[in-house]
PDB file of C-alpha atoms in Angstrom:
ATOM      1  CA  UNK E1151      29.010  -8.580  13.818  1.00 87.00           C
ATOM      2  CA  UNK E1152      25.814  -6.451  15.632  1.00 92.00           C
ATOM      3  CA  UNK E1153      23.084  -9.154  17.000  1.00 94.00           C
ATOM      4  CA  UNK E1154      19.777  -7.580  18.306  1.00 97.00           C
ATOM      5  CA  UNK E1155      18.062  -9.390  21.047  1.00 97.00           C
ATOM      6  CA  UNK E1156      14.442  -9.021  22.186  1.00 97.00           C
ATOM      7  CA  UNK E1157      12.844 -10.476  25.805  1.00 93.00           C
ATOM      8  CA  UNK E1158       9.665 -11.001  25.947  1.00 93.00           C
ATOM      9  CA  UNK E1159       9.008 -13.247  22.467  1.00 95.00           C
ATOM     10  CA  UNK E1160       5.801 -12.675  23.325  1.00 96.00           C
ATOM     11  CA  UNK E1161       3.907 -11.234  26.142  1.00 95.00           C
ATOM     12  CA  UNK E1162      -0.119 -11.231  26.820  1.00 97.00           C
ATOM     13  CA  UNK E1163      -1.286  -8.515  29.512  1.00 96.00           C
ATOM     14  CA  UNK E1164      -4.579  -7.529  30.242  1.00 97.00           C
ATOM     15  CA  UNK E1165      -6.004  -3.947  29.008  1.00 97.00           C
ATOM     16  CA  UNK E1166      -5.133  -1.187  30.966  1.00 97.00           C
ATOM     17  CA  UNK E1167      -1.811  -2.417  31.655  1.00 97.00           C
ATOM     18  CA  UNK E1168       1.682  -0.880  31.805  1.00 97.00           C
ATOM     19  CA  UNK E1169       3.971  -2.745  30.152  1.00 95.00           C
ATOM     20  CA  UNK E1170       7.945  -2.676  28.988  1.00 96.00           C
ATOM     21  CA  UNK E1171       9.776  -4.591  26.311  1.00 97.00           C
ATOM     22  CA  UNK E1172      13.345  -5.136  26.203  1.00 97.00           C
ATOM     23  CA  UNK E1173      15.707  -4.779  23.042  1.00 98.00           C
ATOM     24  CA  UNK E1174      19.689  -5.770  23.567  1.00 98.00           C
ATOM     25  CA  UNK E1175      22.289  -5.187  21.233  1.00 97.00           C
ATOM     26  CA  UNK E1176      25.790  -6.499  21.216  1.00 96.00           C
ATOM     27  CA  UNK E1177      27.981  -3.352  19.829  1.00 93.00           C
ATOM     28  CA  UNK E1178      27.356  -0.770  21.448  1.00 92.00           C
ATOM     29  CA  UNK E1179      28.956   1.420  18.774  1.00 91.00           C
ATOM     30  CA  UNK E1180      25.431   3.053  17.222  1.00 92.00           C
ATOM     31  CA  UNK E1181      24.177   6.007  15.582  1.00 91.00           C
ATOM     32  CA  UNK E1182      20.651   5.453  16.702  1.00 92.00           C
ATOM     33  CA  UNK E1183      17.949   2.926  17.693  1.00 95.00           C
ATOM     34  CA  UNK E1184      14.632   2.618  16.430  1.00 95.00           C
ATOM     35  CA  UNK E1185      11.310   1.277  17.690  1.00 97.00           C
ATOM     36  CA  UNK E1186       8.273  -0.331  14.919  1.00 97.00           C
ATOM     37  CA  UNK E1187       5.316  -1.665  15.285  1.00 97.00           C
ATOM     38  CA  UNK E1188       4.196  -4.474  12.791  1.00 97.00           C
ATOM     39  CA  UNK E1189       0.727  -5.729  12.390  1.00 95.00           C
ATOM     40  CA  UNK E1190       0.078  -9.601  11.059  1.00 89.00           C
ATOM     41  CA  UNK E1191       1.304  -9.586   6.925  1.00 84.00           C
ATOM     42  CA  UNK E1192       1.859  -6.039   6.944  1.00 88.00           C
ATOM     43  CA  UNK E1193       5.125  -3.590   7.105  1.00 91.00           C
ATOM     44  CA  UNK E1194       6.557  -1.859   9.536  1.00 94.00           C
ATOM     45  CA  UNK E1195       5.495   0.959  11.119  1.00 94.00           C
ATOM     46  CA  UNK E1196       7.642   3.205  12.938  1.00 93.00           C
ATOM     47  CA  UNK E1197       7.105   4.601  16.574  1.00 96.00           C
ATOM     48  CA  UNK E1198      10.562   6.372  17.767  1.00 95.00           C
ATOM     49  CA  UNK E1199      13.674   6.832  16.527  1.00 93.00           C
ATOM     50  CA  UNK E1200      16.347   7.578  19.826  1.00 94.00           C
ATOM     51  CA  UNK E1201      19.704   9.025  18.510  1.00 92.00           C
ATOM     52  CA  UNK E1202      23.064   7.776  20.347  1.00 91.00           C
ATOM     53  CA  UNK E1203      23.396  10.940  21.816  1.00 91.00           C
ATOM     54  CA  UNK E1204      19.654  10.540  23.404  1.00 93.00           C
ATOM     55  CA  UNK E1205      18.434   9.093  26.502  1.00 94.00           C
ATOM     56  CA  UNK E1206      14.974   8.560  25.160  1.00 95.00           C
ATOM     57  CA  UNK E1207      11.911  10.109  23.369  1.00 95.00           C
ATOM     58  CA  UNK E1208       8.001   9.827  24.079  1.00 96.00           C
ATOM     59  CA  UNK E1209       5.075   9.915  21.305  1.00 95.00           C
ATOM     60  CA  UNK E1210       1.732   9.630  23.004  1.00 97.00           C
ATOM     61  CA  UNK E1211       1.772   6.737  25.508  1.00 97.00           C
ATOM     62  CA  UNK E1212       4.793   5.087  23.993  1.00 98.00           C
ATOM     63  CA  UNK E1213       8.034   6.199  25.737  1.00 97.00           C
ATOM     64  CA  UNK E1214      11.671   4.981  25.105  1.00 97.00           C
ATOM     65  CA  UNK E1215      15.033   4.853  26.466  1.00 97.00           C
ATOM     66  CA  UNK E1216      18.128   4.206  25.451  1.00 97.00           C
ATOM     67  CA  UNK E1217      21.142   2.673  27.621  1.00 96.00           C
ATOM     68  CA  UNK E1218      23.939   2.854  24.906  1.00 93.00           C
ATOM     69  CA  UNK E1219      26.764   1.499  27.020  1.00 92.00           C
ATOM     70  CA  UNK E1220      25.174  -1.356  28.369  1.00 95.00           C
ATOM     71  CA  UNK E1221      23.085  -2.172  24.936  1.00 96.00           C
ATOM     72  CA  UNK E1222      19.956  -1.804  26.078  1.00 97.00           C
ATOM     73  CA  UNK E1223      16.849   0.080  25.366  1.00 98.00           C
ATOM     74  CA  UNK E1224      13.106  -0.742  26.412  1.00 97.00           C
ATOM     75  CA  UNK E1225       9.764   0.704  24.947  1.00 97.00           C
ATOM     76  CA  UNK E1226       7.253   1.708  27.546  1.00 97.00           C
ATOM     77  CA  UNK E1227       3.666   1.166  26.911  1.00 97.00           C
ATOM     78  CA  UNK E1228       1.433   3.184  29.375  1.00 98.00           C
ATOM     79  CA  UNK E1229      -2.557   2.117  29.585  1.00 97.00           C
ATOM     80  CA  UNK E1230      -2.145  -0.817  26.631  1.00 97.00           C
ATOM     81  CA  UNK E1231      -5.558  -1.702  24.335  1.00 97.00           C
ATOM     82  CA  UNK E1232      -6.612  -3.974  22.119  1.00 97.00           C
ATOM     83  CA  UNK E1233      -5.236  -1.580  19.462  1.00 97.00           C
ATOM     84  CA  UNK E1234      -1.700  -1.950  20.794  1.00 97.00           C
ATOM     85  CA  UNK E1235      -1.822  -5.786  19.679  1.00 98.00           C
ATOM     86  CA  UNK E1236       1.198  -6.599  17.637  1.00 97.00           C
ATOM     87  CA  UNK E1237       4.447  -7.234  17.077  1.00 97.00           C
ATOM     88  CA  UNK E1238       7.144  -4.594  18.080  1.00 98.00           C
ATOM     89  CA  UNK E1239      10.660  -4.359  16.630  1.00 98.00           C
ATOM     90  CA  UNK E1240      14.056  -2.879  17.234  1.00 97.00           C
ATOM     91  CA  UNK E1241      16.503  -1.891  15.274  1.00 96.00           C
ATOM     92  CA  UNK E1242      20.422  -0.616  15.486  1.00 95.00           C
ATOM     93  CA  UNK E1243      22.051   1.179  13.210  1.00 91.00           C
ATOM     94  CA  UNK E1244      25.836   0.543  13.719  1.00 86.00           C
ATOM     95  CA  UNK E1245      29.004   2.616  12.570  1.00 80.00           C
ATOM     96  CA  UNK E1246      29.519   1.846   8.640  1.00 72.00           C
ATOM     97  CA  UNK E1247      25.995  -0.639   8.800  1.00 74.00           C
ATOM     98  CA  UNK E1248      22.720  -0.564   7.805  1.00 83.00           C
ATOM     99  CA  UNK E1249      19.879  -1.128  10.449  1.00 90.00           C
ATOM    100  CA  UNK E1250      19.649  -4.447  12.331  1.00 94.00           C
ATOM    101  CA  UNK E1251      16.893  -5.505  13.753  1.00 96.00           C
ATOM    102  CA  UNK E1252      15.807  -7.679  16.279  1.00 97.00           C
ATOM    103  CA  UNK E1253      13.413 -10.483  16.096  1.00 96.00           C
ATOM    104  CA  UNK E1254      10.485  -8.768  17.989  1.00 97.00           C
ATOM    105  CA  UNK E1255       8.141  -9.196  20.472  1.00 98.00           C
ATOM    106  CA  UNK E1256       4.707 -10.682  19.862  1.00 97.00           C
ATOM    107  CA  UNK E1257       2.173  -8.461  22.119  1.00 98.00           C
ATOM    108  CA  UNK E1258      -1.593  -8.916  23.071  1.00 97.00           C
ATOM    109  CA  UNK E1259      -3.748  -6.785  24.528  1.00 97.00           C
ATOM    110  CA  UNK E1260      -6.849  -8.489  25.702  1.00 96.00           C
ATOM    111  CA  UNK E1261     -10.282  -6.974  26.672  1.00 94.00           C
TER     112      UNK E1261
ATOM    113  CA  UNK P 842       2.974  12.923   1.429  1.00 58.00           C
ATOM    114  CA  UNK P 843       2.450   9.544  -0.632  1.00 71.00           C
ATOM    115  CA  UNK P 844       4.167   6.943   1.760  1.00 90.00           C
ATOM    116  CA  UNK P 845       6.581   3.662   0.389  1.00 94.00           C
ATOM    117  CA  UNK P 846       4.096   1.290  -1.978  1.00 95.00           C
ATOM    118  CA  UNK P 847       4.888  -1.968  -3.050  1.00 97.00           C
ATOM    119  CA  UNK P 848       3.721  -4.741  -5.687  1.00 96.00           C
ATOM    120  CA  UNK P 849       2.318  -6.940  -6.291  1.00 97.00           C
ATOM    121  CA  UNK P 850       0.941  -7.387  -2.763  1.00 96.00           C
ATOM    122  CA  UNK P 851       0.872 -11.567  -3.227  1.00 96.00           C
ATOM    123  CA  UNK P 852       3.129 -13.560  -5.733  1.00 96.00           C
ATOM    124  CA  UNK P 853       3.868 -17.107  -5.877  1.00 98.00           C
ATOM    125  CA  UNK P 854       6.401 -18.610  -8.256  1.00 98.00           C
ATOM    126  CA  UNK P 855       8.060 -21.812  -8.949  1.00 98.00           C
ATOM    127  CA  UNK P 856      11.255 -23.007  -7.465  1.00 98.00           C
ATOM    128  CA  UNK P 857      14.239 -21.958 -10.545  1.00 98.00           C
ATOM    129  CA  UNK P 858      12.133 -19.219 -11.740  1.00 98.00           C
ATOM    130  CA  UNK P 859      12.304 -15.294 -11.267  1.00 98.00           C
ATOM    131  CA  UNK P 860      10.778 -12.299  -9.770  1.00 98.00           C
ATOM    132  CA  UNK P 861      11.100  -8.825  -9.953  1.00 98.00           C
ATOM    133  CA  UNK P 862       9.291  -6.925  -6.681  1.00 98.00           C
ATOM    134  CA  UNK P 863       8.542  -3.127  -7.480  1.00 98.00           C
ATOM    135  CA  UNK P 864       8.957  -0.316  -4.857  1.00 97.00           C
ATOM    136  CA  UNK P 865       7.839   3.295  -4.905  1.00 95.00           C
ATOM    137  CA  UNK P 866       9.098   5.406  -2.845  1.00 91.00           C
ATOM    138  CA  UNK P 867       8.089   7.754  -0.268  1.00 89.00           C
ATOM    139  CA  UNK P 868       7.915  11.658  -1.973  1.00 85.00           C
ATOM    140  CA  UNK P 869      11.209  13.270  -1.391  1.00 84.00           C
ATOM    141  CA  UNK P 870      13.297  10.049  -0.222  1.00 88.00           C
ATOM    142  CA  UNK P 871      15.799   9.715  -2.242  1.00 89.00           C
ATOM    143  CA  UNK P 872      17.312   6.060  -0.566  1.00 91.00           C
ATOM    144  CA  UNK P 873      15.336   2.594  -0.946  1.00 94.00           C
ATOM    145  CA  UNK P 874      16.569  -0.202   1.308  1.00 94.00           C
ATOM    146  CA  UNK P 875      15.381  -3.924   0.639  1.00 97.00           C
ATOM    147  CA  UNK P 876      14.719  -6.312   3.363  1.00 97.00           C
ATOM    148  CA  UNK P 877      13.607 -10.015   3.538  1.00 98.00           C
ATOM    149  CA  UNK P 878      11.779 -11.011   6.280  1.00 96.00           C
ATOM    150  CA  UNK P 879      11.356 -14.667   6.981  1.00 95.00           C
ATOM    151  CA  UNK P 880       8.546 -15.981   9.504  1.00 91.00           C
ATOM    152  CA  UNK P 881       8.225 -14.841  13.126  1.00 89.00           C
ATOM    153  CA  UNK P 882      11.623 -13.562  12.291  1.00 93.00           C
ATOM    154  CA  UNK P 883      13.264  -9.745  11.951  1.00 94.00           C
ATOM    155  CA  UNK P 884      13.832  -8.363   8.236  1.00 96.00           C
ATOM    156  CA  UNK P 885      17.119  -9.196   6.850  1.00 96.00           C
ATOM    157  CA  UNK P 886      19.220  -6.504   5.274  1.00 95.00           C
ATOM    158  CA  UNK P 887      19.583  -6.807   1.467  1.00 97.00           C
ATOM    159  CA  UNK P 888      20.642  -4.197  -0.002  1.00 95.00           C
ATOM    160  CA  UNK P 889      20.657   0.254  -0.229  1.00 93.00           C
ATOM    161  CA  UNK P 890      20.036   2.484  -3.651  1.00 94.00           C
ATOM    162  CA  UNK P 891      21.097   5.633  -3.546  1.00 90.00           C
ATOM    163  CA  UNK P 892      20.334   7.812  -6.936  1.00 88.00           C
ATOM    164  CA  UNK P 893      20.974   4.753  -8.801  1.00 91.00           C
ATOM    165  CA  UNK P 894      23.737   3.123  -7.270  1.00 93.00           C
ATOM    166  CA  UNK P 895      24.006   0.271  -4.381  1.00 92.00           C
ATOM    167  CA  UNK P 896      25.535   1.463  -1.460  1.00 88.00           C
ATOM    168  CA  UNK P 897      25.874  -1.435   0.530  1.00 90.00           C
ATOM    169  CA  UNK P 898      25.057  -4.969   0.467  1.00 93.00           C
ATOM    170  CA  UNK P 899      23.809  -7.837   3.593  1.00 93.00           C
ATOM    171  CA  UNK P 900      24.387 -11.325   3.532  1.00 93.00           C
ATOM    172  CA  UNK P 901      23.096 -12.511   0.593  1.00 96.00           C
ATOM    173  CA  UNK P 902      24.085 -13.931  -2.629  1.00 97.00           C
ATOM    174  CA  UNK P 903      24.602 -12.339  -6.306  1.00 97.00           C
ATOM    175  CA  UNK P 904      21.198 -13.962  -8.006  1.00 98.00           C
ATOM    176  CA  UNK P 905      19.391 -10.689  -5.517  1.00 98.00           C
ATOM    177  CA  UNK P 906      20.157  -7.898  -7.672  1.00 97.00           C
ATOM    178  CA  UNK P 907      18.470  -4.526  -7.829  1.00 96.00           C
ATOM    179  CA  UNK P 908      17.985  -1.016  -9.661  1.00 96.00           C
ATOM    180  CA  UNK P 909      16.840   2.104  -8.579  1.00 96.00           C
ATOM    181  CA  UNK P 910      15.530   4.602 -11.094  1.00 94.00           C
ATOM    182  CA  UNK P 911      15.872   8.348 -11.461  1.00 92.00           C
ATOM    183  CA  UNK P 912      12.424   9.323  -9.540  1.00 90.00           C
ATOM    184  CA  UNK P 913      13.862   7.098  -7.104  1.00 91.00           C
ATOM    185  CA  UNK P 914      11.491   3.877  -7.259  1.00 94.00           C
ATOM    186  CA  UNK P 915      13.467   0.831  -7.277  1.00 96.00           C
ATOM    187  CA  UNK P 916      13.036  -2.761  -8.127  1.00 98.00           C
ATOM    188  CA  UNK P 917      14.611  -6.355  -6.192  1.00 98.00           C
ATOM    189  CA  UNK P 918      15.287  -9.191  -8.741  1.00 98.00           C
ATOM    190  CA  UNK P 919      15.390 -12.617  -7.463  1.00 98.00           C
ATOM    191  CA  UNK P 920      17.178 -15.251 -10.416  1.00 97.00           C
ATOM    192  CA  UNK P 921      16.558 -19.102 -10.112  1.00 98.00           C
ATOM    193  CA  UNK P 922      14.418 -18.804  -7.028  1.00 98.00           C
ATOM    194  CA  UNK P 923      14.615 -21.258  -4.140  1.00 98.00           C
ATOM    195  CA  UNK P 924      11.925 -22.612  -1.536  1.00 97.00           C
ATOM    196  CA  UNK P 925      14.168 -20.278   1.362  1.00 97.00           C
ATOM    197  CA  UNK P 926      13.451 -17.204  -0.960  1.00 98.00           C
ATOM    198  CA  UNK P 927       9.284 -17.918   0.455  1.00 97.00           C
ATOM    199  CA  UNK P 928       9.773 -14.592   2.917  1.00 97.00           C
ATOM    200  CA  UNK P 929       7.655 -11.434   2.998  1.00 97.00           C
ATOM    201  CA  UNK P 930      10.223  -8.857   1.154  1.00 98.00           C
ATOM    202  CA  UNK P 931       9.781  -5.335   2.560  1.00 97.00           C
ATOM    203  CA  UNK P 932      10.999  -1.839   0.710  1.00 96.00           C
ATOM    204  CA  UNK P 933      12.298   0.957   3.108  1.00 95.00           C
ATOM    205  CA  UNK P 934      12.583   4.468   1.936  1.00 93.00           C
ATOM    206  CA  UNK P 935      14.745   7.317   4.047  1.00 89.00           C
ATOM    207  CA  UNK P 936      15.989  10.879   3.435  1.00 85.00           C
ATOM    208  CA  UNK P 937      19.000   9.871   2.741  1.00 72.00           C
ATOM    209  CA  UNK P 938      21.818   7.958   3.773  1.00 64.00           C
ATOM    210  CA  UNK P 939      22.369   9.977   6.924  1.00 68.00           C
ATOM    211  CA  UNK P 940      23.089   8.405   9.838  1.00 67.00           C
ATOM    212  CA  UNK P 941      19.708   9.566  11.865  1.00 75.00           C
ATOM    213  CA  UNK P 942      17.183   9.351   9.127  1.00 80.00           C
ATOM    214  CA  UNK P 943      14.715   6.789  10.309  1.00 85.00           C
ATOM    215  CA  UNK P 944      13.430   3.889   7.636  1.00 88.00           C
ATOM    216  CA  UNK P 945       9.394   4.510   6.434  1.00 92.00           C
ATOM    217  CA  UNK P 946       7.941   0.985   4.908  1.00 94.00           C
ATOM    218  CA  UNK P 947       5.858  -0.491   2.699  1.00 95.00           C
ATOM    219  CA  UNK P 948       3.353  -3.312   3.253  1.00 94.00           C
ATOM    220  CA  UNK P 949       5.486  -5.793   1.439  1.00 96.00           C
ATOM    221  CA  UNK P 950       5.238  -8.002  -1.134  1.00 97.00           C
ATOM    222  CA  UNK P 951       4.826 -11.439   0.017  1.00 97.00           C
ATOM    223  CA  UNK P 952       6.816 -14.494  -2.132  1.00 98.00           C
ATOM    224  CA  UNK P 953       5.877 -17.987  -2.178  1.00 98.00           C
ATOM    225  CA  UNK P 954       7.857 -20.093  -3.629  1.00 98.00           C
ATOM    226  CA  UNK P 955       6.578 -23.758  -4.444  1.00 97.00           C
TER     227      UNK P 955
END
């Protein structure tokens, strides 16, 4: 059974810092991994999807990497802004499965 | 392009009652998945519908049921509500059941069971 964990559970940084969020999964037999952002009480906004054959994906200030063999993904946020404050979740799609989500990392970027 | 819309946004029900939540998928998307998100946790997969048929189910009891209509909109029905059913219910649509189809979520329905 696939299990997804995210470290840290919460993170508070000053504006302008570069930061890294971590996602780990137990079963490396995956099709893809997707990163989402969730604002309080809202739905999830898709940020990046990395297919299993890819090593990384970039969108603006965001860069996500995938190391399938070690069961890890990182989301790198460059030059963080207060508007980046949200919960960030990763989700993994395994063989014959639907997406399994991690519990999220709650990010606060202080002005 | 119209995104995923869910209704209602908030709902309060009493234990033992029944509830129906609704979801309109993003334009062009034929697959709808439902998730339950308890406070402080990641979403848990309930089930998926593709072309009006259930196409996968998570670890939820039969009192959680669903429908998908010819226009690909969907309903989630929960019978005999329990206090633990209080959660944010999220609907996600995707272009197909293909393995690299990203999920697009609505804003969810906040259900409170008292």
